[in-house]
């Protein structure tokens, strides 16, 4: 990020620069991505730890170690085990809709604060769990925290950022998700070596570290100018914040657009009903399609179950955890019984790393960036909630069904995900317009100028655009 560089939008003519105030505020808020990534990484690791399985999922532990008649692909097939992983996402789905009202009525900052606090409580309960019910209830609290954070943090980042740097700042959320996943895998690798067998407690409880940073940091975060305009009768307060955020006194053009957007948003009493109107059809399609495609890439299969997959193909407990942070046809070399050669196992790791790197260059950050910037203010909170909810719904479905699908489809499961990658690539090429450098309150232009969407939105959506 180039702190202090003056920017003027080519189309929006907004003045301002990337200020240290924006950078620091966004770094604190983006910690919401760390808690999400940490949970993704930690759950896959602890579910491959034998002491954890022996205490909470003894049936899986027995199949893994003692039953030689069960296929390699079916050893981890347990609905209770997948419920541990996927319960978070059902809770997050429900929480994201409550978060929409909080974000819209009270602001982005309170939603971030509630998300951090709920995640902090869930991490404490998970680390102290004595039975599977405490474990899953802790996961539900974590889900509430992630639901609020995922709904509010991308909005916060996109609204605080200058138009020319909105992509760089909002992608910081996905960067923090990656940092969380990496941290979780490193911690899992270390705690698995604790011979007394309680290392999994440290793994689960350490989620309190990023949650504490987010919760305490949220107390000092400024509210976004967009939210101040939306929820305050005093535009001067929003103007002062906008001047501080942009590092210049000449913010009238951007302020005018915010006031227009706010006046329209205040006439919208039922945003979830209004988003069904034809003028919002492109945004609604993207709110559903982008998180759907992001999940059917299979990324969370790798994130959740990489240690399980690697143990399935014959890696030891430590090696599977280590290799999970470094897939398709090669896995077919694994039969129902026995293992595969070290050469094929190493090739699988290379493919996993290549796949994760490709995701990090594409759907990883853009799956959060694009939805956070395309909604008009009057439906922005509702639209982001739909995006998060759809993401959680399909994350839940993938997490809940993958081990069973692996048992039945074996290596063919990865051709299933590969097929969706082809479909989603065509979808983006033909139907997703470029949003780079377009001010967030003038984003309606991209739909009216797109070869397909302009036939649907027409001129009805043309306020404040010229």
Tab-separated table of C-alpha atoms in Angstrom:
chain	number	residue	atom	x	y	z
A	1	UNK	CA	0.000	0.000	0.000
A	2	UNK	CA	1.390	3.390	-0.966
A	3	UNK	CA	0.645	5.555	2.058
A	4	UNK	CA	0.276	9.233	1.227
A	5	UNK	CA	-0.228	8.895	-2.531
A	6	UNK	CA	-2.859	11.302	-3.774
A	7	UNK	CA	-5.670	9.746	-5.821
A	8	UNK	CA	-8.359	11.108	-8.062
A	9	UNK	CA	-10.870	8.684	-9.520
A	10	UNK	CA	-10.968	8.911	-13.301
A	11	UNK	CA	-14.731	8.570	-13.317
A	12	UNK	CA	-15.801	9.723	-9.863
A	13	UNK	CA	-13.430	12.691	-9.435
A	14	UNK	CA	-12.941	12.008	-5.740
A	15	UNK	CA	-9.980	13.619	-4.024
A	16	UNK	CA	-7.928	11.985	-1.314
A	17	UNK	CA	-4.949	9.869	-0.470
A	18	UNK	CA	-4.125	6.635	1.294
A	19	UNK	CA	-3.712	7.791	4.873
A	20	UNK	CA	-2.083	5.994	7.825
A	21	UNK	CA	-5.434	6.376	9.600
A	22	UNK	CA	-7.132	4.214	6.943
A	23	UNK	CA	-4.313	1.672	6.869
A	24	UNK	CA	-4.304	1.134	10.651
A	25	UNK	CA	-8.106	0.995	10.910
A	26	UNK	CA	-8.331	-1.542	8.095
A	27	UNK	CA	-5.523	-3.690	9.535
A	28	UNK	CA	-7.443	-3.978	12.815
A	29	UNK	CA	-10.744	-4.728	11.079
A	30	UNK	CA	-9.148	-7.297	8.766
A	31	UNK	CA	-8.320	-9.373	11.845
A	32	UNK	CA	-11.843	-10.654	11.273
A	33	UNK	CA	-10.316	-12.661	8.431
A	34	UNK	CA	-7.742	-14.176	10.795
A	35	UNK	CA	-10.433	-15.649	13.056
A	36	UNK	CA	-12.201	-17.149	10.049
A	37	UNK	CA	-9.010	-18.618	8.620
A	38	UNK	CA	-7.833	-19.883	11.991
A	39	UNK	CA	-11.030	-21.819	12.499
A	40	UNK	CA	-10.877	-23.320	9.005
A	41	UNK	CA	-7.326	-24.519	9.601
A	42	UNK	CA	-7.688	-25.648	13.181
A	43	UNK	CA	-10.760	-27.839	12.705
A	44	UNK	CA	-9.149	-29.967	10.007
A	45	UNK	CA	-6.052	-30.490	12.140
A	46	UNK	CA	-7.697	-31.482	15.408
A	47	UNK	CA	-10.018	-33.939	13.656
A	48	UNK	CA	-6.948	-35.901	12.559
A	49	UNK	CA	-5.413	-35.995	16.076
A	50	UNK	CA	-5.855	-39.405	17.668
A	51	UNK	CA	-6.376	-38.169	21.285
A	52	UNK	CA	-9.133	-35.842	20.058
A	53	UNK	CA	-10.825	-38.597	18.059
A	54	UNK	CA	-10.479	-41.075	20.908
A	55	UNK	CA	-12.176	-38.713	23.380
A	56	UNK	CA	-15.002	-37.313	21.245
A	57	UNK	CA	-15.350	-39.634	18.227
A	58	UNK	CA	-14.276	-43.130	19.370
A	59	UNK	CA	-16.069	-44.812	16.459
A	60	UNK	CA	-13.858	-42.986	13.963
A	61	UNK	CA	-10.765	-43.734	16.041
A	62	UNK	CA	-11.609	-47.447	16.027
A	63	UNK	CA	-12.209	-47.541	12.260
A	64	UNK	CA	-8.975	-45.687	11.597
A	65	UNK	CA	-6.729	-47.867	13.721
A	66	UNK	CA	-8.332	-51.262	14.143
A	67	UNK	CA	-10.769	-52.073	11.367
A	68	UNK	CA	-8.778	-53.296	8.356
A	69	UNK	CA	-11.901	-54.246	6.378
A	70	UNK	CA	-13.042	-50.653	5.853
A	71	UNK	CA	-11.998	-48.853	2.677
A	72	UNK	CA	-9.344	-46.169	3.000
A	73	UNK	CA	-11.861	-43.717	1.633
A	74	UNK	CA	-14.439	-44.498	4.332
A	75	UNK	CA	-12.426	-44.523	7.553
A	76	UNK	CA	-13.378	-40.948	8.472
A	77	UNK	CA	-16.989	-41.172	7.279
A	78	UNK	CA	-18.913	-40.017	10.359
A	79	UNK	CA	-21.875	-37.635	10.420
A	80	UNK	CA	-21.067	-36.685	14.010
A	81	UNK	CA	-17.498	-35.811	13.039
A	82	UNK	CA	-18.619	-33.701	10.098
A	83	UNK	CA	-21.208	-32.040	12.365
A	84	UNK	CA	-18.329	-30.796	14.489
A	85	UNK	CA	-16.867	-29.058	11.446
A	86	UNK	CA	-20.064	-27.923	9.751
A	87	UNK	CA	-22.104	-26.758	12.782
A	88	UNK	CA	-20.163	-23.490	12.725
A	89	UNK	CA	-21.445	-22.678	9.253
A	90	UNK	CA	-25.115	-23.190	10.015
A	91	UNK	CA	-24.708	-20.881	13.017
A	92	UNK	CA	-22.857	-18.395	10.832
A	93	UNK	CA	-25.601	-18.529	8.192
A	94	UNK	CA	-28.296	-17.603	10.717
A	95	UNK	CA	-26.095	-15.012	12.433
A	96	UNK	CA	-25.321	-13.230	9.171
A	97	UNK	CA	-28.973	-12.193	8.792
A	98	UNK	CA	-29.076	-10.783	12.325
A	99	UNK	CA	-25.779	-9.068	11.553
A	100	UNK	CA	-27.427	-7.351	8.588
A	101	UNK	CA	-29.840	-5.480	10.868
A	102	UNK	CA	-27.112	-4.587	13.356
A	103	UNK	CA	-24.811	-3.352	10.600
A	104	UNK	CA	-27.553	-1.320	8.947
A	105	UNK	CA	-29.115	0.230	12.062
A	106	UNK	CA	-26.192	0.576	14.459
A	107	UNK	CA	-23.178	0.594	12.135
A	108	UNK	CA	-20.301	-1.581	10.967
A	109	UNK	CA	-18.267	-1.160	14.155
A	110	UNK	CA	-20.841	-2.763	16.558
A	111	UNK	CA	-21.139	-5.809	14.266
A	112	UNK	CA	-17.359	-6.269	14.254
A	113	UNK	CA	-17.310	-5.960	18.052
A	114	UNK	CA	-20.097	-8.534	18.503
A	115	UNK	CA	-18.357	-10.917	16.118
A	116	UNK	CA	-15.088	-10.753	18.031
A	117	UNK	CA	-16.794	-11.229	21.406
A	118	UNK	CA	-18.806	-14.268	20.285
A	119	UNK	CA	-15.733	-15.885	18.739
A	120	UNK	CA	-13.784	-15.256	21.951
A	121	UNK	CA	-16.460	-17.042	23.994
A	122	UNK	CA	-16.545	-19.954	21.553
A	123	UNK	CA	-12.788	-20.438	21.678
A	124	UNK	CA	-12.871	-20.595	25.479
A	125	UNK	CA	-15.654	-23.190	25.454
A	126	UNK	CA	-13.939	-25.302	22.802
A	127	UNK	CA	-10.657	-25.376	24.672
A	128	UNK	CA	-12.409	-26.413	27.895
A	129	UNK	CA	-14.804	-28.968	26.312
A	130	UNK	CA	-15.504	-32.097	28.347
A	131	UNK	CA	-17.956	-33.735	25.942
A	132	UNK	CA	-19.080	-33.478	22.356
A	133	UNK	CA	-22.037	-31.246	23.289
A	134	UNK	CA	-19.757	-28.580	24.781
A	135	UNK	CA	-17.567	-28.946	21.724
A	136	UNK	CA	-20.387	-28.340	19.254
A	137	UNK	CA	-21.916	-25.513	21.329
A	138	UNK	CA	-18.524	-23.831	21.259
A	139	UNK	CA	-18.528	-24.249	17.479
A	140	UNK	CA	-21.929	-22.561	17.323
A	141	UNK	CA	-20.581	-19.551	19.221
A	142	UNK	CA	-17.624	-19.464	16.852
A	143	UNK	CA	-20.096	-19.528	13.979
A	144	UNK	CA	-21.993	-16.553	15.378
A	145	UNK	CA	-18.718	-14.676	15.645
A	146	UNK	CA	-17.671	-15.524	12.100
A	147	UNK	CA	-21.156	-14.692	10.784
A	148	UNK	CA	-21.020	-11.178	12.211
A	149	UNK	CA	-17.386	-10.621	11.221
A	150	UNK	CA	-17.761	-11.893	7.652
A	151	UNK	CA	-20.837	-9.747	7.148
A	152	UNK	CA	-19.393	-6.504	8.504
A	153	UNK	CA	-15.620	-6.547	7.924
A	154	UNK	CA	-15.639	-6.636	4.076
A	155	UNK	CA	-18.186	-3.801	4.084
A	156	UNK	CA	-16.043	-1.810	6.496
A	157	UNK	CA	-12.939	-2.263	4.369
A	158	UNK	CA	-14.630	-1.390	1.077
A	159	UNK	CA	-16.231	1.749	2.525
A	160	UNK	CA	-13.070	3.023	4.200
A	161	UNK	CA	-10.847	2.529	1.159
A	162	UNK	CA	-10.219	5.176	-1.528
A	163	UNK	CA	-11.620	3.959	-4.889
A	164	UNK	CA	-8.209	3.343	-6.471
A	165	UNK	CA	-7.054	1.232	-3.535
A	166	UNK	CA	-10.304	-0.476	-2.608
A	167	UNK	CA	-9.216	-3.761	-4.161
A	168	UNK	CA	-5.881	-3.812	-2.352
A	169	UNK	CA	-7.444	-3.048	1.023
A	170	UNK	CA	-10.411	-5.397	0.728
A	171	UNK	CA	-8.166	-8.234	-0.454
A	172	UNK	CA	-6.432	-7.763	2.902
A	173	UNK	CA	-9.370	-9.720	4.350
A	174	UNK	CA	-8.445	-12.810	2.313
A	175	UNK	CA	-4.775	-12.296	3.177
A	176	UNK	CA	-5.749	-12.449	6.839
A	177	UNK	CA	-7.799	-15.588	6.179
A	178	UNK	CA	-4.645	-17.166	4.749
A	179	UNK	CA	-2.589	-16.011	7.743
A	180	UNK	CA	-5.172	-17.599	10.024
A	181	UNK	CA	-5.076	-20.919	8.157
A	182	UNK	CA	-1.278	-20.993	8.181
A	183	UNK	CA	-1.094	-20.131	11.890
A	184	UNK	CA	-3.611	-22.846	12.724
A	185	UNK	CA	-1.671	-25.512	10.844
A	186	UNK	CA	1.613	-24.546	12.496
A	187	UNK	CA	-0.031	-24.636	15.930
A	188	UNK	CA	-1.624	-28.005	15.176
A	189	UNK	CA	1.737	-29.386	14.131
A	190	UNK	CA	3.224	-28.298	17.445
A	191	UNK	CA	0.377	-29.286	19.770
A	192	UNK	CA	0.039	-32.754	18.232
A	193	UNK	CA	3.457	-33.570	19.692
A	194	UNK	CA	2.312	-33.069	23.288
A	195	UNK	CA	2.519	-36.627	24.577
A	196	UNK	CA	-0.099	-36.187	27.285
A	197	UNK	CA	-2.721	-35.938	24.522
A	198	UNK	CA	-4.300	-32.586	25.394
A	199	UNK	CA	-2.616	-30.576	22.652
A	200	UNK	CA	-5.936	-30.214	20.821
A	201	UNK	CA	-7.154	-28.026	23.717
A	202	UNK	CA	-4.389	-25.536	23.026
A	203	UNK	CA	-5.241	-25.573	19.329
A	204	UNK	CA	-8.881	-24.748	19.988
A	205	UNK	CA	-8.236	-22.232	22.779
A	206	UNK	CA	-5.592	-20.303	20.818
A	207	UNK	CA	-8.412	-18.938	18.669
A	208	UNK	CA	-8.839	-16.492	21.556
A	209	UNK	CA	-5.695	-14.609	20.452
A	210	UNK	CA	-7.007	-13.163	17.150
A	211	UNK	CA	-10.489	-12.876	18.684
A	212	UNK	CA	-9.091	-10.696	21.484
A	213	UNK	CA	-7.254	-8.488	18.991
A	214	UNK	CA	-10.448	-8.011	16.980
A	215	UNK	CA	-12.658	-7.401	20.026
A	216	UNK	CA	-10.355	-4.910	21.714
A	217	UNK	CA	-9.407	-3.257	18.443
A	218	UNK	CA	-13.058	-2.784	17.492
A	219	UNK	CA	-13.526	-0.584	20.559
A	220	UNK	CA	-11.199	1.983	18.987
A	221	UNK	CA	-12.239	1.678	15.346
A	222	UNK	CA	-13.829	4.726	13.693
A	223	UNK	CA	-17.174	4.238	11.998
A	224	UNK	CA	-17.210	4.493	8.201
A	225	UNK	CA	-18.431	7.767	6.624
A	226	UNK	CA	-21.076	5.768	4.724
A	227	UNK	CA	-22.512	4.410	7.965
A	228	UNK	CA	-22.380	7.812	9.674
A	229	UNK	CA	-24.346	9.326	6.797
A	230	UNK	CA	-26.828	6.454	6.877
A	231	UNK	CA	-27.453	6.572	10.633
A	232	UNK	CA	-26.899	10.220	11.561
A	233	UNK	CA	-28.965	13.335	10.932
A	234	UNK	CA	-25.813	15.437	11.061
A	235	UNK	CA	-23.936	15.272	7.717
A	236	UNK	CA	-21.211	17.476	9.174
A	237	UNK	CA	-20.083	14.601	11.393
A	238	UNK	CA	-19.721	12.352	8.365
A	239	UNK	CA	-17.912	15.126	6.474
A	240	UNK	CA	-15.328	15.482	9.240
A	241	UNK	CA	-14.746	11.728	9.253
A	242	UNK	CA	-14.490	11.669	5.467
A	243	UNK	CA	-11.905	14.452	5.571
A	244	UNK	CA	-9.902	12.508	8.139
A	245	UNK	CA	-10.169	9.263	6.185
A	246	UNK	CA	-9.201	10.818	2.843
A	247	UNK	CA	-6.549	13.175	4.240
A	248	UNK	CA	-7.980	16.252	2.482
A	249	UNK	CA	-10.617	18.916	3.089
A	250	UNK	CA	-11.879	18.671	-0.501
A	251	UNK	CA	-14.316	15.772	-0.134
A	252	UNK	CA	-17.522	17.458	-1.342
A	253	UNK	CA	-17.936	15.301	-4.473
A	254	UNK	CA	-17.745	12.062	-2.516
A	255	UNK	CA	-19.890	13.474	0.297
A	256	UNK	CA	-22.600	14.460	-2.180
A	257	UNK	CA	-22.733	10.915	-3.551
A	258	UNK	CA	-22.920	9.532	-0.008
A	259	UNK	CA	-25.797	11.864	0.861
A	260	UNK	CA	-27.707	10.857	-2.280
A	261	UNK	CA	-27.129	7.178	-1.521
A	262	UNK	CA	-28.230	7.699	2.069
A	263	UNK	CA	-31.427	9.494	1.091
A	264	UNK	CA	-32.356	6.577	-1.152
A	265	UNK	CA	-31.447	4.026	1.529
A	266	UNK	CA	-33.731	5.731	4.054
A	267	UNK	CA	-36.710	5.192	1.740
A	268	UNK	CA	-35.932	1.463	1.692
A	269	UNK	CA	-37.789	-0.086	4.617
A	270	UNK	CA	-37.437	-3.735	3.597
A	271	UNK	CA	-34.024	-4.236	1.968
A	272	UNK	CA	-34.393	-8.023	1.671
A	273	UNK	CA	-37.633	-7.488	-0.244
A	274	UNK	CA	-36.287	-4.629	-2.336
A	275	UNK	CA	-33.227	-6.557	-3.462
A	276	UNK	CA	-35.601	-8.733	-5.503
A	277	UNK	CA	-36.423	-5.803	-7.803
A	278	UNK	CA	-35.152	-6.019	-11.366
A	279	UNK	CA	-32.832	-3.016	-10.983
A	280	UNK	CA	-30.881	-5.005	-8.374
A	281	UNK	CA	-30.949	-8.282	-10.321
A	282	UNK	CA	-27.228	-8.296	-11.259
A	283	UNK	CA	-26.169	-7.710	-7.652
A	284	UNK	CA	-28.508	-10.424	-6.397
A	285	UNK	CA	-27.180	-12.910	-8.941
A	286	UNK	CA	-23.599	-12.140	-7.904
A	287	UNK	CA	-24.496	-12.330	-4.202
A	288	UNK	CA	-25.617	-15.919	-4.788
A	289	UNK	CA	-23.336	-17.103	-7.580
A	290	UNK	CA	-19.964	-15.860	-6.322
A	291	UNK	CA	-20.053	-17.538	-2.874
A	292	UNK	CA	-21.578	-20.659	-4.444
A	293	UNK	CA	-18.766	-20.970	-6.966
A	294	UNK	CA	-16.180	-20.145	-4.313
A	295	UNK	CA	-17.263	-23.199	-2.346
A	296	UNK	CA	-17.647	-25.639	-5.236
A	297	UNK	CA	-14.026	-25.047	-6.181
A	298	UNK	CA	-13.447	-27.489	-3.315
A	299	UNK	CA	-11.126	-25.114	-1.437
A	300	UNK	CA	-12.652	-25.822	1.945
A	301	UNK	CA	-12.372	-29.547	1.345
A	302	UNK	CA	-8.621	-29.009	1.242
A	303	UNK	CA	-8.694	-26.558	4.155
A	304	UNK	CA	-10.859	-28.758	6.382
A	305	UNK	CA	-9.762	-32.218	5.429
A	306	UNK	CA	-6.211	-32.012	4.058
A	307	UNK	CA	-4.808	-33.753	7.166
A	308	UNK	CA	-7.558	-36.378	6.913
A	309	UNK	CA	-6.840	-36.908	3.201
A	310	UNK	CA	-3.129	-37.224	3.816
A	311	UNK	CA	-3.682	-39.716	6.602
A	312	UNK	CA	-5.983	-41.600	4.242
A	313	UNK	CA	-3.168	-41.996	1.702
A	314	UNK	CA	-0.729	-43.215	4.308
A	315	UNK	CA	0.950	-40.196	5.916
A	316	UNK	CA	1.619	-40.319	9.630
A	317	UNK	CA	-0.131	-37.978	12.035
A	318	UNK	CA	2.688	-35.410	12.203
A	319	UNK	CA	3.451	-35.598	8.493
A	320	UNK	CA	-0.189	-35.098	7.550
A	321	UNK	CA	-0.421	-31.974	9.686
A	322	UNK	CA	2.841	-30.558	8.364
A	323	UNK	CA	1.997	-31.253	4.731
A	324	UNK	CA	-1.477	-29.751	4.980
A	325	UNK	CA	-0.082	-26.207	4.682
A	326	UNK	CA	2.434	-26.534	2.011
A	327	UNK	CA	-5.436	-33.592	-6.484
A	328	UNK	CA	-7.171	-35.050	-8.679
A	329	UNK	CA	-6.292	-38.117	-10.848
A	330	UNK	CA	-3.236	-39.092	-8.815
A	331	UNK	CA	-5.436	-39.965	-5.847
A	332	UNK	CA	-6.905	-42.705	-8.033
A	333	UNK	CA	-3.663	-44.603	-7.416
A	334	UNK	CA	-4.938	-45.227	-3.888
A	335	UNK	CA	-6.882	-48.439	-3.631
A	336	UNK	CA	-9.498	-49.321	-1.045
A	337	UNK	CA	-6.863	-50.972	1.107
A	338	UNK	CA	-3.190	-50.419	1.755
A	339	UNK	CA	-1.334	-47.263	0.741
A	340	UNK	CA	0.406	-45.662	-2.216
A	341	UNK	CA	4.027	-45.014	-3.028
A	342	UNK	CA	5.927	-42.073	-1.608
A	343	UNK	CA	6.292	-40.702	-5.124
A	344	UNK	CA	2.548	-40.479	-5.703
A	345	UNK	CA	1.995	-39.115	-2.196
A	346	UNK	CA	4.546	-36.368	-2.843
A	347	UNK	CA	2.931	-35.572	-6.185
A	348	UNK	CA	-0.410	-35.146	-4.444
A	349	UNK	CA	1.157	-32.600	-2.085
A	350	UNK	CA	2.552	-30.684	-5.079
A	351	UNK	CA	-0.895	-30.624	-6.680
A	352	UNK	CA	-2.469	-29.438	-3.431
A	353	UNK	CA	0.041	-26.594	-3.169
A	354	UNK	CA	-0.483	-25.601	-6.802
A	355	UNK	CA	-4.238	-25.648	-6.328
A	356	UNK	CA	-4.142	-23.524	-3.168
A	357	UNK	CA	-1.811	-21.014	-4.852
A	358	UNK	CA	-4.181	-20.743	-7.825
A	359	UNK	CA	-7.130	-20.148	-5.526
A	360	UNK	CA	-5.183	-17.466	-3.650
A	361	UNK	CA	-4.643	-15.611	-6.945
A	362	UNK	CA	-8.287	-15.719	-7.995
A	363	UNK	CA	-11.430	-16.772	-6.148
A	364	UNK	CA	-9.809	-16.457	-2.738
A	365	UNK	CA	-9.641	-12.658	-2.516
A	366	UNK	CA	-12.111	-11.773	-5.271
A	367	UNK	CA	-14.861	-13.871	-3.695
A	368	UNK	CA	-14.852	-11.354	-0.840
A	369	UNK	CA	-13.891	-8.221	-2.759
A	370	UNK	CA	-16.488	-8.164	-5.532
A	371	UNK	CA	-19.630	-8.675	-3.386
A	372	UNK	CA	-18.465	-6.100	-0.837
A	373	UNK	CA	-18.314	-3.294	-3.423
A	374	UNK	CA	-21.198	-3.872	-5.850
A	375	UNK	CA	-24.259	-3.144	-3.682
A	376	UNK	CA	-25.898	0.326	-3.455
A	377	UNK	CA	-26.079	1.640	0.109
A	378	UNK	CA	-29.821	0.978	0.434
A	379	UNK	CA	-29.331	-2.794	0.015
A	380	UNK	CA	-25.652	-3.080	0.922
A	381	UNK	CA	-26.081	-4.698	4.317
A	382	UNK	CA	-28.765	-7.100	3.043
A	383	UNK	CA	-26.706	-7.992	-0.013
A	384	UNK	CA	-23.606	-8.757	2.019
A	385	UNK	CA	-25.696	-10.907	4.372
A	386	UNK	CA	-26.991	-12.923	1.422
A	387	UNK	CA	-23.429	-13.363	0.179
A	388	UNK	CA	-22.207	-14.578	3.567
A	389	UNK	CA	-25.259	-16.783	4.117
A	390	UNK	CA	-24.938	-18.488	0.722
A	391	UNK	CA	-21.244	-19.032	1.391
A	392	UNK	CA	-21.977	-20.582	4.766
A	393	UNK	CA	-24.796	-22.725	3.351
A	394	UNK	CA	-22.591	-24.311	0.712
A	395	UNK	CA	-19.635	-24.522	3.078
A	396	UNK	CA	-21.915	-26.486	5.396
A	397	UNK	CA	-23.093	-28.725	2.577
A	398	UNK	CA	-19.548	-29.421	1.381
A	399	UNK	CA	-18.243	-29.988	4.909
A	400	UNK	CA	-21.165	-32.213	5.885
A	401	UNK	CA	-21.181	-34.370	2.757
A	402	UNK	CA	-17.548	-34.556	1.680
A	403	UNK	CA	-16.413	-37.534	3.758
A	404	UNK	CA	-19.460	-39.526	2.648
A	405	UNK	CA	-18.909	-38.488	-0.992
A	406	UNK	CA	-15.253	-39.460	-0.674
A	407	UNK	CA	-16.321	-42.872	0.601
A	408	UNK	CA	-18.627	-43.455	-2.384
A	409	UNK	CA	-16.988	-41.551	-5.256
A	410	UNK	CA	-13.385	-42.124	-4.147
A	411	UNK	CA	-10.952	-40.124	-6.302
A	412	UNK	CA	-13.772	-39.104	-8.667
A	413	UNK	CA	-14.882	-36.505	-6.109
A	414	UNK	CA	-12.150	-34.173	-7.313
A	415	UNK	CA	-13.318	-34.356	-10.927
A	416	UNK	CA	-16.671	-33.147	-9.580
A	417	UNK	CA	-15.015	-30.021	-8.180
A	418	UNK	CA	-12.913	-29.598	-11.326
A	419	UNK	CA	-16.041	-29.506	-13.474
A	420	UNK	CA	-17.441	-26.641	-11.418
A	421	UNK	CA	-14.199	-24.699	-11.903
A	422	UNK	CA	-14.806	-24.800	-15.674
A	423	UNK	CA	-18.399	-23.586	-15.262
A	424	UNK	CA	-17.511	-20.746	-12.931
A	425	UNK	CA	-14.699	-19.559	-15.202
A	426	UNK	CA	-17.184	-19.157	-18.054
A	427	UNK	CA	-19.624	-17.372	-15.731
A	428	UNK	CA	-17.037	-14.775	-14.731
A	429	UNK	CA	-15.788	-14.253	-18.282
A	430	UNK	CA	-19.222	-13.499	-19.704
A	431	UNK	CA	-21.251	-12.034	-16.828
A	432	UNK	CA	-19.006	-10.264	-14.303
A	433	UNK	CA	-18.041	-6.692	-15.312
A	434	UNK	CA	-14.823	-4.977	-14.208
A	435	UNK	CA	-15.231	-2.842	-11.062
A	436	UNK	CA	-11.685	-1.492	-10.784
A	437	UNK	CA	-11.395	2.265	-9.986
A	438	UNK	CA	-15.172	2.742	-9.922
A	439	UNK	CA	-16.303	4.674	-6.789
A	440	UNK	CA	-18.462	2.459	-4.634
A	441	UNK	CA	-21.455	4.838	-4.678
A	442	UNK	CA	-21.358	4.988	-8.504
A	443	UNK	CA	-21.032	1.248	-9.063
A	444	UNK	CA	-24.402	1.089	-10.851
A	445	UNK	CA	-22.636	2.263	-13.992
A	446	UNK	CA	-20.895	-1.057	-14.538
A	447	UNK	CA	-24.222	-2.874	-14.889
A	448	UNK	CA	-25.770	-0.311	-17.236
A	449	UNK	CA	-22.730	-0.548	-19.513
A	450	UNK	CA	-22.465	-4.357	-19.523
A	451	UNK	CA	-23.577	-6.175	-22.676
A	452	UNK	CA	-25.958	-8.485	-20.831
A	453	UNK	CA	-27.064	-6.727	-17.646
A	454	UNK	CA	-27.966	-3.431	-19.348
A	455	UNK	CA	-30.972	-5.188	-20.881
A	456	UNK	CA	-32.252	-5.949	-17.389
A	457	UNK	CA	-31.438	-2.823	-15.363
A	458	UNK	CA	-31.968	-0.322	-18.218
A	459	UNK	CA	-32.021	3.322	-17.175
A	460	UNK	CA	-34.035	2.693	-14.022
A	461	UNK	CA	-30.916	2.515	-11.909
A	462	UNK	CA	-29.288	5.740	-13.063
A	463	UNK	CA	-29.361	8.061	-10.000
A	464	UNK	CA	-26.292	10.085	-9.232
A	465	UNK	CA	-24.288	8.582	-12.045
A	466	UNK	CA	-23.464	11.418	-14.353
